[in-house]
Amino acid sequence: MSARRPWAWPLVPLYAAVLRAKGDLRGEAKKLAWPVVSVGSVSAGGAGKTPVVIALAKMLRERGWKVDVLSRGYGREGSGNALVDTVRENAARLFGDEPVLIARATGVPVWVGADRYTVGVAAEGAVAGTGEQQILRGAQDENPKQAGTQKGWVHLLDDGFQHRRLARTVDIALVTADDLDDALLPAGNRREPLEELGRADVVVIREEEREAVEARVSKLMRAGALLWSVHRRLRFPAPLGVLSAGLRPLAFCAIARPEGFASALQQAGCGIIDAVVFDDHAPYTDREVEDLLAIAKKLNASGFVTTEKDAVKLSAKLRAQLEVVGPVVVVELDAEFVYPERVARELEARLA
């Protein structure tokens, strides 16, 4: 078992004791009117939850479901329950970077709030009180495949595996090879012991890790739980693809596992000259941009490469400052289920 912060090993038993105490004090889960599909993981970040939430939202909409997403809005400056407005100035600061990314990528309503039950009640009340079309006014056009096949509303609970105060119809947990060999917080990155995967109705692994993790993960799953896999790929903008930011781009990101982003860029053939890493969810201000410009000029960079999650935090002004060096290329991370029809069929069976 590895530790990201070896000095914190003595604190792991204390963290584990707090987990047990919280479990003993947890009351009965509250239930919303609509079914809830929770997507989470045993790790504190970097498992790939956001791309899976986006993939599920798109899949359910195409099959006739009306979908919204409930999120904590980690790191947001706003308070209370709120419907994400993607065109609002400083939207990522007000609502959180991941909620804004999900809303832009899917076109479904995304609600943020510290208590996912009360924000779910607000979402359901808004639909009942003002009409569905008004709630969906910022959404993408309805998919033609949906015509005549509406199946009702469903909540997607973002990062909900530990949020057990809200009842869920389907509990989905992502797990990676890193998670299996990681330690509990604060020495490692795991929020819970691996045995807690036994709570999940569905466990999702990465297809490229299947051979290495499937046997270990299967032993942790309860009887009747499903195992899905996703194929993840980086998508560069056309027409230049990996060359969109030139031959010497500088990568930057503020995500939980930045080494994975840098490695994926290199494997895709994007020859980054270096990668600048900020804390997960960190905002971008003039100071960070000045640091990036100084490094880029020193290394004679041809441009920048970053993630969608980072891009939503860049204001037009900050982005223009970076473009003095060269293009700012946003690389999208797609998660595609390996057997999408089977996934959709099995998920709908549980929703029914």
Coordinates of C-alpha atoms in Angstrom, one line a residue, residues 13-338:
P13 CA -6.2 5.4 12.6
L14 CA -7.8 8.6 13.9
Y15 CA -9.4 9.3 10.5
A16 CA -10.7 5.7 10.4
A17 CA -12.2 6.1 13.9
V18 CA -14.0 9.3 12.8
L19 CA -15.4 7.4 9.8
R20 CA -16.8 4.8 12.1
A21 CA -18.3 7.4 14.5
K22 CA -20.0 9.2 11.6
G23 CA -21.4 5.9 10.5
D24 CA -22.8 5.1 13.9
L25 CA -24.4 8.6 14.1
R26 CA -25.9 8.6 10.6
G27 CA -29.7 8.7 10.6
E28 CA -32.2 7.3 8.1
A29 CA -31.6 8.6 4.6
K30 CA -34.0 11.1 3.2
K31 CA -35.8 10.2 0.0
L32 CA -36.7 12.6 -2.9
A33 CA -39.7 12.2 -5.1
W34 CA -37.7 11.4 -8.2
P35 CA -35.2 8.4 -8.5
V36 CA -31.6 9.2 -7.7
V37 CA -28.6 7.8 -9.5
S38 CA -25.5 8.5 -7.4
V39 CA -22.0 8.6 -9.0
G40 CA -19.1 8.6 -6.7
S41 CA -15.9 6.9 -5.6
V42 CA -13.8 5.8 -2.6
S43 CA -11.1 8.4 -3.5
A44 CA -10.9 12.1 -2.7
G45 CA -10.6 13.0 -6.4
G46 CA -9.3 12.0 -9.8
A47 CA -11.3 8.8 -10.3
G48 CA -13.1 10.3 -13.3
K49 CA -16.5 10.9 -11.9
T50 CA -17.3 14.1 -13.9
P51 CA -16.9 12.4 -17.4
V52 CA -19.1 9.5 -16.2
V53 CA -21.8 11.9 -14.9
I54 CA -21.7 13.6 -18.3
A55 CA -21.9 10.3 -20.2
L56 CA -24.9 9.1 -18.1
A57 CA -26.7 12.4 -18.5
K58 CA -26.4 12.2 -22.3
M59 CA -27.4 8.5 -22.4
L60 CA -30.5 9.0 -20.2
R61 CA -31.6 12.0 -22.2
E62 CA -31.3 10.1 -25.5
R63 CA -33.4 7.4 -24.1
G64 CA -36.2 9.7 -23.1
W65 CA -35.5 10.6 -19.5
K66 CA -35.5 14.2 -18.2
V67 CA -32.3 14.6 -16.2
D68 CA -30.9 17.1 -13.7
V69 CA -27.7 16.9 -11.7
L70 CA -27.3 17.6 -8.0
S71 CA -23.8 18.7 -6.9
R72 CA -22.2 20.1 -3.8
G73 CA -20.4 22.8 -5.9
Y74 CA -17.1 22.2 -4.2
G75 CA -15.1 25.4 -3.7
R76 CA -17.8 27.8 -4.8
E77 CA -18.1 31.3 -3.5
G78 CA -21.9 31.3 -3.7
S79 CA -24.1 30.0 -1.0
G80 CA -27.5 28.3 -0.6
N81 CA -29.2 26.3 -3.3
A82 CA -28.8 27.5 -6.9
L83 CA -29.4 26.6 -10.5
V84 CA -26.2 26.9 -12.4
D85 CA -26.2 29.7 -14.9
T86 CA -23.4 28.9 -17.4
V87 CA -23.4 32.4 -19.0
R88 CA -23.1 34.2 -15.7
E89 CA -19.8 36.1 -15.2
N90 CA -17.5 34.2 -13.0
A91 CA -19.9 31.2 -13.2
A92 CA -17.2 28.8 -12.0
R93 CA -16.5 30.8 -8.9
L94 CA -20.2 31.2 -8.1
F95 CA -21.3 27.6 -8.7
G96 CA -18.1 25.5 -8.8
D97 CA -15.9 24.4 -11.7
E98 CA -17.3 20.9 -12.2
P99 CA -21.0 21.9 -12.1
V100 CA -20.4 24.5 -14.8
L101 CA -18.5 22.0 -16.9
I102 CA -21.3 19.4 -16.5
A103 CA -24.0 22.0 -17.4
R104 CA -22.1 23.2 -20.5
A105 CA -21.3 19.7 -21.7
T106 CA -24.8 18.2 -21.3
G107 CA -27.3 21.1 -21.4
V108 CA -29.2 19.6 -18.4
P109 CA -30.1 21.6 -15.3
V110 CA -27.4 21.4 -12.7
W111 CA -28.2 22.4 -9.1
V112 CA -25.7 23.1 -6.4
G113 CA -26.0 23.2 -2.7
A114 CA -24.2 21.9 0.4
D115 CA -27.2 19.6 1.4
R116 CA -28.1 17.5 -1.6
Y117 CA -31.5 16.6 -0.2
T118 CA -32.6 20.2 0.1
V119 CA -31.2 21.1 -3.3
G120 CA -33.1 18.1 -4.7
V121 CA -36.3 19.4 -3.1
A122 CA -35.6 22.8 -4.7
A123 CA -35.0 21.2 -8.1
E124 CA -38.3 19.3 -7.9
G125 CA -40.2 22.3 -6.6
A126 CA -38.9 24.4 -9.4
V127 CA -40.2 22.0 -12.0
A128 CA -43.6 21.8 -10.3
G129 CA -43.8 25.5 -9.7
T130 CA -42.7 27.1 -13.0
G131 CA -43.0 24.4 -15.6
E132 CA -40.4 22.1 -17.1
Q133 CA -39.8 24.2 -20.2
Q134 CA -38.8 27.2 -18.1
I135 CA -36.3 25.2 -16.0
L136 CA -34.8 23.9 -19.2
R137 CA -34.6 27.3 -20.9
G138 CA -30.8 27.2 -20.8
A139 CA -30.6 23.6 -22.0
Q140 CA -29.6 22.3 -25.4
D141 CA -32.4 21.5 -27.9
E142 CA -34.2 18.3 -27.1
N143 CA -32.7 15.3 -28.8
P144 CA -34.9 14.1 -31.7
K145 CA -34.6 10.6 -30.4
Q146 CA -36.6 11.7 -27.3
A147 CA -39.8 12.5 -29.2
G148 CA -42.7 10.6 -27.7
T149 CA -40.6 8.6 -25.4
Q150 CA -40.4 10.7 -22.2
K151 CA -39.9 8.5 -19.1
G152 CA -40.0 11.1 -16.3
W153 CA -37.3 12.9 -14.3
V154 CA -34.2 11.4 -12.7
H155 CA -31.6 13.1 -10.5
L156 CA -27.9 12.3 -11.1
L157 CA -26.1 12.8 -7.8
D158 CA -22.5 14.0 -8.5
D159 CA -19.9 12.7 -6.1
G160 CA -22.5 11.1 -3.9
F161 CA -21.0 7.8 -2.6
Q162 CA -20.2 9.3 0.8
H163 CA -23.3 11.5 0.9
R164 CA -25.4 8.7 2.5
R165 CA -28.0 11.0 4.0
L166 CA -29.8 11.1 0.7
A167 CA -31.4 7.9 -0.4
R168 CA -30.5 6.7 -3.9
T169 CA -32.1 4.2 -6.3
V170 CA -28.8 3.2 -7.9
D171 CA -25.4 3.7 -6.2
I172 CA -22.5 3.8 -8.7
A173 CA -18.9 3.8 -7.5
L174 CA -15.8 4.3 -9.6
V175 CA -12.5 2.6 -8.7
T176 CA -9.1 2.9 -10.3
A177 CA -5.9 0.9 -10.0
D178 CA -4.4 3.7 -7.9
D179 CA -7.3 3.5 -5.5
L180 CA -6.7 -0.3 -4.9
D181 CA -3.1 0.4 -3.8
D182 CA -3.7 3.7 -2.0
A183 CA -4.0 4.4 1.7
L184 CA -6.7 6.2 3.7
L185 CA -6.7 9.9 4.2
P186 CA -4.6 11.8 5.2
A187 CA -1.7 9.6 4.3
G188 CA -3.3 8.5 1.0
N189 CA -6.2 9.7 -1.2
R190 CA -8.9 7.3 -0.2
R191 CA -11.9 8.5 1.7
E192 CA -13.1 5.1 2.7
P193 CA -11.8 1.5 3.1
L194 CA -12.1 -0.6 -0.1
E195 CA -14.6 -2.8 1.6
E196 CA -17.2 0.0 1.3
L197 CA -17.4 -0.8 -2.4
G198 CA -19.7 -3.6 -1.2
R199 CA -22.4 -0.9 -0.8
A200 CA -22.4 -0.1 -4.5
D201 CA -25.0 -1.4 -7.0
V202 CA -22.6 -0.8 -9.8
V203 CA -18.8 -0.5 -9.8
V204 CA -17.1 1.2 -12.8
I205 CA -13.5 0.5 -13.8
R206 CA -11.4 1.8 -16.6
E207 CA -11.2 -0.5 -19.6
E208 CA -7.4 -0.1 -19.9
E209 CA -7.1 -1.3 -16.3
R210 CA -9.5 -4.2 -16.5
E211 CA -7.0 -6.9 -16.7
A212 CA -5.1 -5.6 -13.7
V213 CA -8.1 -4.8 -11.4
E214 CA -11.1 -6.9 -12.4
A215 CA -10.4 -9.9 -10.1
R216 CA -9.6 -7.7 -7.1
V217 CA -12.6 -5.5 -7.6
S218 CA -15.0 -8.4 -8.1
K219 CA -14.0 -9.8 -4.6
L220 CA -15.1 -6.5 -3.0
M221 CA -18.5 -6.3 -4.7
R222 CA -21.7 -7.7 -3.2
A223 CA -23.7 -10.4 -4.8
G224 CA -25.9 -9.0 -7.7
A225 CA -23.8 -5.9 -8.2
L226 CA -22.9 -4.9 -11.7
L227 CA -19.5 -4.2 -13.2
W228 CA -19.2 -1.7 -16.0
S229 CA -16.1 -0.4 -17.7
V230 CA -15.4 2.9 -19.5
H231 CA -13.0 3.8 -22.2
R232 CA -11.5 7.2 -21.7
R233 CA -10.0 9.3 -24.5
L234 CA -8.7 12.8 -24.9
R235 CA -10.2 14.8 -27.7
F236 CA -8.2 17.6 -29.3
P237 CA -9.9 20.3 -31.4
A238 CA -10.0 19.9 -35.1
P239 CA -8.3 20.3 -37.6
L240 CA -4.8 20.3 -36.0
G241 CA -5.5 17.8 -33.2
V242 CA -2.5 17.2 -31.0
L243 CA -0.7 20.0 -32.8
S244 CA -3.3 22.7 -32.0
A245 CA -1.0 24.4 -29.6
G246 CA 2.1 24.0 -31.7
L247 CA 5.1 21.8 -31.2
R248 CA 6.1 23.0 -27.7
P249 CA 3.0 23.5 -25.6
L250 CA 3.0 24.1 -21.9
A251 CA 0.4 22.1 -20.0
F252 CA -1.3 23.4 -16.9
C253 CA -4.1 22.1 -14.7
A254 CA -5.7 22.3 -11.2
I255 CA -7.0 18.7 -10.9
A256 CA -6.7 15.9 -8.3
R257 CA -4.3 13.7 -10.3
P258 CA -2.3 16.0 -12.5
E259 CA 0.2 13.4 -13.4
G260 CA -2.5 11.4 -15.2
F261 CA -3.2 14.4 -17.4
A262 CA 0.4 15.0 -18.4
S263 CA 0.9 11.3 -19.1
A264 CA -2.3 11.1 -21.2
L265 CA -1.1 14.1 -23.3
Q266 CA 2.2 12.5 -24.0
Q267 CA 0.6 9.1 -24.8
A268 CA -1.7 10.9 -27.3
G269 CA 1.4 12.4 -29.0
C270 CA 1.1 15.9 -27.7
G271 CA 4.7 16.9 -27.0
I272 CA 4.4 19.1 -23.9
I273 CA 7.6 20.8 -22.7
D274 CA 6.4 20.9 -19.1
A275 CA 3.3 20.8 -16.9
V276 CA 2.4 23.4 -14.3
V277 CA 0.3 22.1 -11.5
F278 CA -2.0 24.1 -9.2
D279 CA -4.1 22.7 -6.2
D280 CA -7.3 20.9 -7.2
H281 CA -10.2 23.4 -7.8
A282 CA -7.8 26.3 -7.4
P283 CA -9.1 29.5 -9.1
Y284 CA -7.2 31.4 -11.8
T285 CA -6.3 35.0 -11.1
D286 CA -3.8 37.4 -12.5
R287 CA -1.1 35.9 -10.3
E288 CA -1.5 32.4 -11.7
V289 CA -1.6 33.7 -15.3
E290 CA 1.5 35.8 -14.7
D291 CA 3.3 32.7 -13.4
L292 CA 2.2 30.7 -16.5
L293 CA 3.3 33.5 -18.9
A294 CA 6.8 33.7 -17.2
I295 CA 7.3 29.9 -17.5
A296 CA 6.0 29.8 -21.0
K297 CA 8.3 32.6 -22.2
K298 CA 11.3 31.0 -20.4
L299 CA 10.7 27.7 -22.1
N300 CA 9.9 29.3 -25.4
A301 CA 6.5 27.6 -25.4
S302 CA 4.3 27.6 -28.5
G303 CA 1.0 27.7 -26.6
F304 CA -0.9 26.1 -23.8
V305 CA -2.9 22.9 -23.2
T306 CA -5.4 22.5 -20.4
T307 CA -8.5 20.6 -19.3
E308 CA -12.2 21.5 -19.6
K309 CA -12.4 21.8 -15.8
D310 CA -9.6 24.4 -15.9
A311 CA -10.9 26.3 -18.9
V312 CA -14.3 27.1 -17.3
K313 CA -12.3 29.1 -14.7
L314 CA -10.5 31.3 -17.2
S315 CA -12.2 34.6 -17.8
A316 CA -12.0 36.1 -21.3
K317 CA -9.4 38.6 -20.0
L318 CA -7.1 35.9 -18.5
R319 CA -7.4 33.8 -21.6
A320 CA -6.5 36.7 -23.8
Q321 CA -3.4 37.3 -21.7
L322 CA -2.3 33.7 -22.2
E323 CA -2.9 33.9 -25.9
V324 CA -0.1 36.5 -26.2
V325 CA 2.2 33.4 -26.1
G326 CA 0.1 31.2 -28.4
P327 CA -3.2 29.3 -28.6
V328 CA -4.9 28.1 -25.4
V329 CA -6.1 24.6 -26.4
V330 CA -8.8 22.9 -24.3
V331 CA -8.6 19.1 -24.4
E332 CA -11.8 17.3 -23.6
L333 CA -11.9 14.0 -21.8
D334 CA -14.6 11.7 -23.0
A335 CA -15.8 8.6 -21.1
E336 CA -17.6 6.0 -23.2
F337 CA -19.1 2.9 -21.8
V338 CA -17.7 -0.2 -23.4

